[in-house]
Amino acid sequence: MRLKNHKSDFIDQSEALSFIFNNKSYKGYKGDTLASALIANDVLFFARSFKYGRKRGLMGSGVEEPNALVSLEIGGRYTPNLKATEVMLYDGLSAVSSSNPNSIDFRALIKPLHRFMPAGFYYKTFIKQKVWAMVEDSLRSIAGFSKAPTEKDEDVYDHIFHHTEVLVVGGGVAGITAALEVLNNSKTTRVILVDERAHLGGELFNEFQSDDTAISWHHDNLSKLLEFKNVANSRLKIFSRSTAYAWYDHNYIEVLQTNATGESLISGVTQAARKVLHKIRAKEVILATGAHERPMLFETNDLANIMLSQSVRRYLNEFGVISGKDVVLYGNNDSIYSTAIDIKNNAINCKVIDIRPSGGESETVLKAKKLGIEVLQGYAVLKAHGTNLVKGIEISSVELQGKKWRLTGPSKRLNCDLLASSGGFNPVVHLDCHCGAKTFFDEDSQAFLPQKVRKNRQVCGSISAIGFWKDVVIDAKNKAQLILLSLGEIKKSTQDSMSKNYLDYYNASQFFVPIEILNRPKVFIDMQNDVTTLDVALAIREGYRSIEHIKRYTAMGFGTDQGKTGNINGIAVAAQFLDVPLSEVGTTTFRPAYTGVDFGAMAGREVGGFFDPQRYTTIHDSHLESGAEFEVVGQWYRPWYYPKSGEDIHQAVNRECLAVRTSLGMMDASTLGKIDVQGKDSREFLSRVYTNAWMKLAPGSCRYGLMCNEKGMIIDDGVSTCINDNHFIMTTTTGGAASVYSALEMWLQTEWSDLDVHLSSVTDQFATVAVVGPNARNLMKVLCHDIDFERDNFKFMQWRPGTVCGVQARVMRISFSGELAYEINIEANYGRYIWDEVALAGKPWNITPYGTESMHVLRAEKGYIIVGQDTDGSMTPMDVNMKWILAKDKPFSYIGRRSFSISALNSDDRFQLVGLLTKDAHVVLPEGSHIINNKGGSIGYVTSSYFSPILRRSIAMAQLKGGLSKMTEIVLVKIVQEKQGLKEIPCEVSRSVFYDIEGEKVDGNE
Amino acid sequence: MSSLVENNVVEFRTTFQPVLDQDGFLINQDDLVCREITDLSLMVIRTSKDHKKNAITIKDIFNAKLPESLSASLNDNGDNFLWISPDEIWLLHNRNNKDQLLEKLKSLPKGMSTIDSSGAYGILEFSGNNVDALLSRWMSYDLEGSLTIGKVVSTTCGQAPVCVYRNIQGNLLMMVRHSFSHYVAGLLKDSAKRI
Amino acid sequence: MFLIVCPYCKESRDQNEFSPAGEAFIARPQNPEELSDDEWSDYVFYRTNHKGDHWEQWVHTNGCRKYFLVKRSTISHEILEVAAFGEVTSENPS
Amino acid sequence: MQKKYSWYSLLKAGLGNQEWDQAIPLVKPKSKYDVIIIGGGGHGLATAYYLAKECGITNVAVLEKGYIGGGNTGRNTTIIRSNYLRDEASSLYEHSMRLWEGLSEDLNFNVMFSQRGVYNLGHTLQDMRDIERRVNANVLNGVDAVVVDHKEIKEQIPIINTSKNARYPIMGASFQARAGVARHDGVAWGFARAASNLGVDIIQNCEVIDIEVEEGKVKGVKTTLGDIMADRVGCVSAGHSSVVAKMAGLRLPVESHPLQAFVSEAMKPILHTVVMSNAVHGYVSQSDKGDLVIGAGIDGYNSYAQRGSAKIVEHCAAAILELFPIFSRVRMNRQWGGIVDVCPDACPVISPTKVEGLYFNCGWGTGGFKATPGSGNVFAHTIAQDKQHELAVPFHIDRFTSGALIDEHGAAGVAH
Ligand SMILES: Cc1cc2nc3c(=O)[nH]c(=O)nc-3n(C[C@H](O)[C@H](O)[C@H](O)COP(=O)(O)OP(=O)(O)OC[C@H]3O[C@@H](n4cnc5c(N)ncnc54)[C@H](O)[C@@H]3O)c2cc1C
Ligand SMILES: NC(=O)c1ccc[n+]([C@@H]2O[C@H](COP(=O)([O-])OP(=O)(O)OC[C@H]3O[C@@H](n4cnc5c(N)ncnc54)[C@H](O)[C@@H]3O)[C@@H](O)[C@H]2O)c1
Ligand SMILES: Cc1cc2nc3c(=O)[nH]c(=O)nc-3n(C[C@H](O)[C@H](O)[C@H](O)COP(=O)(O)O)c2cc1C
Ligand SMILES: [Zn+2]
């Protein structure tokens, strides 16, 4: 219910919002969370639990909430598994429980069987593989929370990089104080302050009812912060609704900000991103992340309306709502008294049950008593009564005997409709541990605290078990001083001392409850996964003793809350059953994400077309205009073929190939990697990285080279051009350009720094248009008048500088098709222009643009390899029948050479590259099909295979074991066709050159 | 031979051109303007290991200071010399002066070399108060804190390698390899919508 | 995500500008032909793969393109030192 | 003998009439064993199990520095398949697959091996060539595999994005129907329980800190719990292989890299099979609990930290969204890393060493979970007979000297 006359800074009662939950309409106010609005509407059941399908209500009020999982909206905005406590209400919101507490649930129906389904149940059942295969799918359908989305997300997510001197995580008293202290004491330091909540202040709002100084402190300090923020070039950034969810190496922290309108982005209303992922690199980090309350343990502690004490208090103070009229507070520390006081002040009935004995009471306790609140000290709750909703409790007196609590009296029953408990606080150490830091168990506060010292990081506030907010202020100032010192902003830090009772709130003198209670059934530790104390006990009895085993055996802490309320209790329970101190049990590993992060937010804008760069040549638009289909090579988009209307790929490729063979074709070859090699040792350098000789290549000439790695395997090939004695241009394959370039730089920089060589990538500098076919010379003569194209004056494997259509060019006579061919290289900005000119001037010869597919066919007809297709990283030059390219007399042992002599590289049955001619000329072997021996085993496979239009027959290249000594033998290629069974195709092993074997075409017509 | 070729006007076209608006802007909104600069072009100079010699050479040939790490120097012609690497500087110069420049570069001593990169890069110029806000969505570099006037930084924009330079006017120049221009333009235009 | 100071750019930059380039101080043998198969194999394939403070190579791929040396803990990822080639060697790894 | 797991025993226990035995009994190390296995991951435990079961050597200790299954076994994406390219690898993984198919029964422990099939997607023409090549090789080797085109993929996985305009359009895939996933922890525990049942000592929190070698022969190990003797020592310490090798004065051809994975929050089932794409560096399946289990690529640097860089996981999330745009509003729940020991040819080392009695089983890199039973099986025989199991022969460490690499990398991407 919502309290009348309640004054809240958060709720704007003038703005009513309507929303739908589980198909029913409700009203709430601006400032509500879905959870608070539902409490106001007396909705108490939110969802069902994972394993047993138990009806559950709210337990917490923030990120720690384990039960209240809902999904929001539909279609492209459907979002699964949100905690009702983290959803800000907006008008028209529509939410559904992850599993409806009001409908029948299979898991709940089999309740009598639950006792037979303890932790580890599945390991012991369905052991026969066949049985498991039968039942698994039905078990699957029971599991899981919300339904998965089914449509593409309508929203976008941004990433933003930030750099700051100081990042403060957490905007409670500690964070606000620390940020201000840094800003006040330095003129240049940049500060970023982030908090997951909508408002800065953290837990302090809880004090507002009882402590006016808290209100004024908050007001003053917030305005000071705003002063820093609202100036030009502000040094302060504040991100609210922003969760620091991961801390990576070297103070790199990721913060996920939910848009101010939260989950509610409505189509067309805004262009804003749904969420922004801030990527923050901070010199210093201040963690002021506070602490999460943990519940007390007792039987059926999972009934609805059993909540955390501070959450009840927060709902009351921040939202003016409460879900009961007869409240019991139960715990082991003073926090329950603070809540009780606030409840009482709102004229609601309440009692306190304190497990601690009377005596030595703090101010808070005395204050509560003075208000007339009934207090039972030295009592524990054994059990909660009620079917789904708490109706009452059973309590008994207890005593600390030695280090252990024991039940001392008979049990009695108390009625209540809301039970708020506090078993102490778990400092939010998560982020601190993401990068390897450890926690330690602090006996004073009965809490795992962050590692004491860490470089470039301080912690302050209740993360280090400081409870009273005025002490938090002191602590935060002290830590900020240390940060300033570390930044060199101050010479000496001032450290003030805290009040004596600073541990008050944590006065949880003992962690445990009596083991008799832990030995009861249905004492839930992890609410979401239905893990009970007895599950932990069972795990331990079965030998799963490590806390990591216990976690994995019981699934404790596996849920969407990652055990924020349950894990530490689980550790304590394990310690109890193992009979060792908590510190010995230790925690499980804290990992990102602190709270869930949408995949969309992780990806940011690097989705769709931005997933990976798409690289285009300067001629790309022309290819688009011609209707080319594209092949992606590395990041490049290359024309694959240019279908004319009605043509399929085969028809287009036939046409393109024949045009090249019979008249003239043109191709955009700009994507090949080009590396400029300069310096007096360039030749020596090429000789070291290529297998062949380079010392005598004359200026004006080009040469093909093959490159290996130290393993002796082919990694790249290409033609290099000698511009002059100190200057070469190397070409690499398109896909290999980057890796070749970096490998070459590595050799130069790390091994051969004595060589005078500079490498530069010039791939982007040039556009390259290849003019190919018997009429290529005729066309070149039209295009360029200052080069002598006569056959004997401009030979194959030479290049000439000249002017092509008015643009300075380097023209190379090289050929990947066996035909007469020229490659025109011009400055990229003229690429499109030259391409169009070539196309125009080539019309008399019916010039035909062709793509990579025709290029493949043409080169295969000539037996030229494609590195990566005909080789696969395990082929040597010998394997591809290119022994001729291994220089014998180079003084320097070029890269890979030494490996050529190891034994396995010289065995006879290595895979070797051969040609295959099918007996039936029309059968085109599928690429990737295997050659088999007479036992049916594989002895090789087809790497390239095409129908050659010019030869009117199929041709193929293959890797065949010992293939080079099998010329003219007949082998069988096995076709694996699913439906027709297996077919074997006889082929003759041949050399891999099929067309123009003598190489007569390269000079073209004449 | 063919009049067709002789009479044609040579057409210069960068890869950014197709993605610019009618007025030649990539982005043109409040406090955020990005346009392509085509009158500048880029020459790479590779220097020797002898720092002193390099300095003298640059002084002699161009009357400019050899730039130090991550910085730029200017000469009277308005040529910008950008430090890229210990043995690499980029010379940003007026495209129309290229021939003169090539002439000058002929006198470079042994151990130094040049590479004409006038076609390899497109150059974007950014101005307005929101430039850092835009670029920080794609660049991990501390633009706001560290890219002071005169500073040159080779880094990444999204997954594209770029070089950024804050010139004397305080504007930011970004050199983008041509093959990445569609990609980079796409990223920037997309993010600008949300600035 | 590491923050790496490039000894040439003399400024710390995000890891995404760099690429790791393997263990440091694995010199290519002067005369490969004279090595036994075992020695050659050791150079090509075998690695120290040290757990602890480890010298390795990185390259400022999207920066100045220089290779350099980094001493980094493979346990904590802390970078203890960076150096240009030649500044430290395997004999004098500091 | 331990009580068998069965419906009957569950019933009895549920009624309170039976206490479970310790699946993993707490034992103190003896001073000497016939065989010591260093490393209580799946492979080490399987080795011990098969030593006891098939080789008759039961005086065996598995020494684990932390908790068993706490290495890569407990942090992997659990994909099991045997459709490997090279004959040597495919025989080994298929051997393992056959063992998986009877493993739960063999161990009397449900390891939840679930043959929901694995798709390896192809996005480029070369990917498809490689897929054809691999599938054909598989079929010839008796491994079930088929090539499917994008239409069939869409039919089987309606939620996948097969748009032609995707940045990495899906052209087709190889599909292995017998492939699938298993419950990672269960595998470690199942082997541990079955091995201890046969007399093997499983000793946790026992770190090997040195290996005693005398005159070229192994004598035993020094541990944090004291010295333990044995004439035969099998090292199965995955990410820490080089560290353990160093104790015996050996070097290995492996490097340790972080490999990361993450899970989403649990949802109702929507993805019923396993989808992998090497091109975009992401693979995904949905566990029985309902979470999406997603694996990323390795970080390029060496590390023993069990964590990696943000950019790898973020890229992986983007890759998953390329394949499944509908997962954009699904949230990552937890992210972690393991330490994988990567061999240059992406194949393991299962081998004796220069030290007599010292054997190594390592280098499984990013893909050894699927091999767990097979690896343990052949390694057990290798140790027991001091002679490589025939399936292990190609995986001798000497291949790095002779050059007889197995190279499962295949093509490193076509380059024209
Ligand atoms: C994120 C990730 C995803 C993966 N996905 C898959 C997948 O989908 N499919 C697949 O097949 N494979 C996958 N793998 C690989 C697979 O996990 C491993 O190859 C496999 O689990 C290795 O098993 P193991 O038993 O050899 O190693 P581990 O399980 O790592 O066991 C080695 C054990 O040795 C212990 N140890 C080390 N040093 C010592 C010492 N000095 N003394 C005592 N003990 C020591 C360690 O603590 C550890 O427990 C993945 C790996 C990772 C990290
Ligand atoms: N009533 C009690 O018993 C009790 C006990 C202890 C503390 N307190 C109160 O707690 C406060 C302590 O101050 P404090 O500043 O240390 O803690 P706090 O809890 O007030 O503030 C911490 C803030 O950090 C935020 N946060 C936590 N993790 C985050 C993350 N990863 N990313 C972004 N934000 C994150 C939290 O939402 C919270 O707003 C005081 O107001 C004190 O009175 C009360
Ligand atoms: C297949 C698989 C599924 C997992 N599912 C979950 C899960 O649902 N919830 C969870 O919190 N962690 C899950 N984990 C991760 C573990 O919690 C843990 O992070 C991982 O085993 C690595 O261990 P560490 O984080 O303790 O180092 C899963 C791990 C694996 C290997
Ligand atoms: Zn650098």
mmCIF file of N, CA and C in Angstrom, chain A residues 620-672:
data_model
loop_
_atom_site.group_PDB
_atom_site.id
_atom_site.type_symbol
_atom_site.label_atom_id
_atom_site.label_comp_id
_atom_site.label_asym_id
_atom_site.label_seq_id
_atom_site.Cartn_x
_atom_site.Cartn_y
_atom_site.Cartn_z
ATOM 1 N N HIS A 620 34.689 1.032 -56.897
ATOM 2 C CA HIS A 620 33.570 0.248 -56.376
ATOM 3 C C HIS A 620 32.212 0.669 -56.946
ATOM 4 N N ASP A 621 31.992 1.978 -56.987
ATOM 5 C CA ASP A 621 30.674 2.454 -57.445
ATOM 6 C C ASP A 621 30.371 1.976 -58.858
ATOM 7 N N SER A 622 31.395 1.899 -59.665
ATOM 8 C CA SER A 622 31.171 1.424 -61.028
ATOM 9 C C SER A 622 30.721 -0.025 -61.028
ATOM 10 N N HIS A 623 31.332 -0.825 -60.174
ATOM 11 C CA HIS A 623 30.938 -2.237 -60.109
ATOM 12 C C HIS A 623 29.487 -2.358 -59.671
ATOM 13 N N LEU A 624 29.117 -1.497 -58.706
ATOM 14 C CA LEU A 624 27.724 -1.512 -58.263
ATOM 15 C C LEU A 624 26.804 -1.165 -59.427
ATOM 16 N N GLU A 625 27.211 -0.138 -60.143
ATOM 17 C CA GLU A 625 26.372 0.288 -61.276
ATOM 18 C C GLU A 625 26.249 -0.828 -62.309
ATOM 19 N N SER A 626 27.303 -1.622 -62.462
ATOM 20 C CA SER A 626 27.245 -2.703 -63.456
ATOM 21 C C SER A 626 26.513 -3.932 -62.931
ATOM 22 N N GLY A 627 26.036 -3.868 -61.718
ATOM 23 C CA GLY A 627 25.294 -4.995 -61.182
ATOM 24 C C GLY A 627 26.153 -6.179 -60.800
ATOM 25 N N ALA A 628 27.391 -5.913 -60.457
ATOM 26 C CA ALA A 628 28.281 -7.020 -60.101
ATOM 27 C C ALA A 628 27.807 -7.713 -58.828
ATOM 28 N N GLU A 629 28.069 -9.005 -58.743
ATOM 29 C CA GLU A 629 27.959 -9.712 -57.480
ATOM 30 C C GLU A 629 29.344 -9.628 -56.838
ATOM 31 N N PHE A 630 29.376 -9.584 -55.504
ATOM 32 C CA PHE A 630 30.671 -9.385 -54.851
ATOM 33 C C PHE A 630 31.133 -10.608 -54.078
ATOM 34 N N GLU A 631 32.420 -10.734 -54.038
ATOM 35 C CA GLU A 631 33.026 -11.746 -53.175
ATOM 36 C C GLU A 631 33.815 -11.007 -52.100
ATOM 37 N N VAL A 632 33.678 -11.455 -50.871
ATOM 38 C CA VAL A 632 34.413 -10.794 -49.801
ATOM 39 C C VAL A 632 35.766 -11.479 -49.629
ATOM 40 N N VAL A 633 36.828 -10.701 -49.752
ATOM 41 C CA VAL A 633 38.172 -11.253 -49.601
ATOM 42 C C VAL A 633 38.875 -10.440 -48.524
ATOM 43 N N GLY A 634 39.167 -11.085 -47.401
ATOM 44 C CA GLY A 634 39.627 -10.288 -46.265
ATOM 45 C C GLY A 634 38.502 -9.311 -45.963
ATOM 46 N N GLN A 635 38.835 -8.023 -45.856
ATOM 47 C CA GLN A 635 37.767 -7.041 -45.641
ATOM 48 C C GLN A 635 37.288 -6.412 -46.944
ATOM 49 N N TRP A 636 37.911 -6.808 -48.023
ATOM 50 C CA TRP A 636 37.597 -6.162 -49.307
ATOM 51 C C TRP A 636 36.386 -6.767 -49.973
ATOM 52 N N TYR A 637 35.663 -5.931 -50.670
ATOM 53 C CA TYR A 637 34.560 -6.383 -51.518
ATOM 54 C C TYR A 637 35.040 -6.333 -52.961
ATOM 55 N N ARG A 638 35.220 -7.514 -53.554
ATOM 56 C CA ARG A 638 35.709 -7.575 -54.936
ATOM 57 C C ARG A 638 34.585 -8.056 -55.850
ATOM 58 N N PRO A 639 34.502 -7.514 -57.054
ATOM 59 C CA PRO A 639 33.509 -8.052 -57.990
ATOM 60 C C PRO A 639 33.789 -9.540 -58.205
ATOM 61 N N TRP A 640 32.739 -10.322 -58.099
ATOM 62 C CA TRP A 640 32.873 -11.773 -58.227
ATOM 63 C C TRP A 640 32.583 -12.157 -59.685
ATOM 64 N N TYR A 641 31.475 -11.645 -60.186
ATOM 65 C CA TYR A 641 31.174 -11.748 -61.612
ATOM 66 C C TYR A 641 30.155 -10.676 -61.939
ATOM 67 N N TYR A 642 30.017 -10.397 -63.221
ATOM 68 C CA TYR A 642 29.121 -9.317 -63.640
ATOM 69 C C TYR A 642 27.983 -9.922 -64.461
ATOM 70 N N PRO A 643 26.943 -10.388 -63.813
ATOM 71 C CA PRO A 643 25.884 -11.036 -64.598
ATOM 72 C C PRO A 643 25.147 -10.032 -65.481
ATOM 73 N N LYS A 644 24.933 -10.432 -66.721
ATOM 74 C CA LYS A 644 24.025 -9.625 -67.542
ATOM 75 C C LYS A 644 22.630 -10.169 -67.289
ATOM 76 N N SER A 645 21.625 -9.425 -67.682
ATOM 77 C CA SER A 645 20.293 -9.833 -67.256
ATOM 78 C C SER A 645 20.013 -11.258 -67.698
ATOM 79 N N GLY A 646 19.522 -12.026 -66.767
ATOM 80 C CA GLY A 646 19.161 -13.398 -67.079
ATOM 81 C C GLY A 646 20.295 -14.395 -66.915
ATOM 82 N N GLU A 647 21.500 -13.916 -66.767
ATOM 83 C CA GLU A 647 22.612 -14.858 -66.685
ATOM 84 C C GLU A 647 22.765 -15.431 -65.279
ATOM 85 N N ASP A 648 23.126 -16.683 -65.204
ATOM 86 C CA ASP A 648 23.551 -17.190 -63.903
ATOM 87 C C ASP A 648 25.071 -17.117 -63.837
ATOM 88 N N ILE A 649 25.606 -17.551 -62.714
ATOM 89 C CA ILE A 649 27.053 -17.378 -62.536
ATOM 90 C C ILE A 649 27.842 -18.105 -63.629
ATOM 91 N N HIS A 650 27.372 -19.285 -64.023
ATOM 92 C CA HIS A 650 28.136 -20.049 -65.013
ATOM 93 C C HIS A 650 28.148 -19.361 -66.365
ATOM 94 N N GLN A 651 26.972 -18.877 -66.743
ATOM 95 C CA GLN A 651 26.898 -18.193 -68.029
ATOM 96 C C GLN A 651 27.758 -16.938 -68.027
ATOM 97 N N ALA A 652 27.680 -16.198 -66.924
ATOM 98 C CA ALA A 652 28.462 -14.966 -66.860
ATOM 99 C C ALA A 652 29.950 -15.285 -66.918
ATOM 100 N N VAL A 653 30.343 -16.286 -66.184
ATOM 101 C CA VAL A 653 31.772 -16.608 -66.125
ATOM 102 C C VAL A 653 32.248 -17.138 -67.481
ATOM 103 N N ASN A 654 31.451 -17.943 -68.130
ATOM 104 C CA ASN A 654 31.829 -18.403 -69.466
ATOM 105 C C ASN A 654 32.047 -17.228 -70.409
ATOM 106 N N ARG A 655 31.102 -16.326 -70.360
ATOM 107 C CA ARG A 655 31.203 -15.168 -71.254
ATOM 108 C C ARG A 655 32.455 -14.352 -70.944
ATOM 109 N N GLU A 656 32.661 -14.107 -69.639
ATOM 110 C CA GLU A 656 33.815 -13.291 -69.252
ATOM 111 C C GLU A 656 35.118 -13.964 -69.666
ATOM 112 N N CYS A 657 35.213 -15.273 -69.420
ATOM 113 C CA CYS A 657 36.460 -15.983 -69.711
ATOM 114 C C CYS A 657 36.749 -15.976 -71.218
ATOM 115 N N LEU A 658 35.717 -16.230 -71.960
ATOM 116 C CA LEU A 658 35.939 -16.278 -73.408
ATOM 117 C C LEU A 658 36.329 -14.905 -73.941
ATOM 118 N N ALA A 659 35.733 -13.876 -73.373
ATOM 119 C CA ALA A 659 36.102 -12.527 -73.811
ATOM 120 C C ALA A 659 37.591 -12.300 -73.590
ATOM 121 N N VAL A 660 38.062 -12.714 -72.430
ATOM 122 C CA VAL A 660 39.483 -12.517 -72.126
ATOM 123 C C VAL A 660 40.352 -13.343 -73.082
ATOM 124 N N ARG A 661 39.957 -14.581 -73.306
ATOM 125 C CA ARG A 661 40.774 -15.455 -74.140
ATOM 126 C C ARG A 661 40.748 -15.044 -75.609
ATOM 127 N N THR A 662 39.636 -14.452 -76.031
ATOM 128 C CA THR A 662 39.521 -14.209 -77.463
ATOM 129 C C THR A 662 39.678 -12.750 -77.836
ATOM 130 N N SER A 663 39.414 -11.859 -76.921
ATOM 131 C CA SER A 663 39.567 -10.462 -77.300
ATOM 132 C C SER A 663 40.130 -9.607 -76.173
ATOM 133 N N LEU A 664 39.253 -9.213 -75.239
ATOM 134 C CA LEU A 664 39.731 -8.253 -74.250
ATOM 135 C C LEU A 664 38.851 -8.259 -72.996
ATOM 136 N N GLY A 665 39.503 -8.289 -71.864
ATOM 137 C CA GLY A 665 38.776 -8.169 -70.605
ATOM 138 C C GLY A 665 39.441 -7.106 -69.742
ATOM 139 N N MET A 666 38.718 -6.665 -68.732
ATOM 140 C CA MET A 666 39.321 -5.711 -67.796
ATOM 141 C C MET A 666 38.929 -6.094 -66.376
ATOM 142 N N MET A 667 39.834 -5.800 -65.454
ATOM 143 C CA MET A 667 39.594 -6.219 -64.096
ATOM 144 C C MET A 667 40.129 -5.189 -63.116
ATOM 145 N N ASP A 668 39.401 -5.006 -62.029
ATOM 146 C CA ASP A 668 39.844 -4.105 -60.961
ATOM 147 C C ASP A 668 40.767 -4.898 -60.038
ATOM 148 N N ALA A 669 42.051 -4.631 -60.148
ATOM 149 C CA ALA A 669 43.019 -5.385 -59.340
ATOM 150 C C ALA A 669 43.561 -4.531 -58.203
ATOM 151 N N SER A 670 42.812 -3.506 -57.805
ATOM 152 C CA SER A 670 43.331 -2.562 -56.808
ATOM 153 C C SER A 670 43.526 -3.168 -55.432
ATOM 154 N N THR A 671 42.852 -4.257 -55.155
ATOM 155 C CA THR A 671 42.895 -4.748 -53.779
ATOM 156 C C THR A 671 44.169 -5.497 -53.428
ATOM 157 N N LEU A 672 44.922 -5.898 -54.422
ATOM 158 C CA LEU A 672 46.162 -6.613 -54.103
ATOM 159 C C LEU A 672 47.010 -5.744 -53.186
#
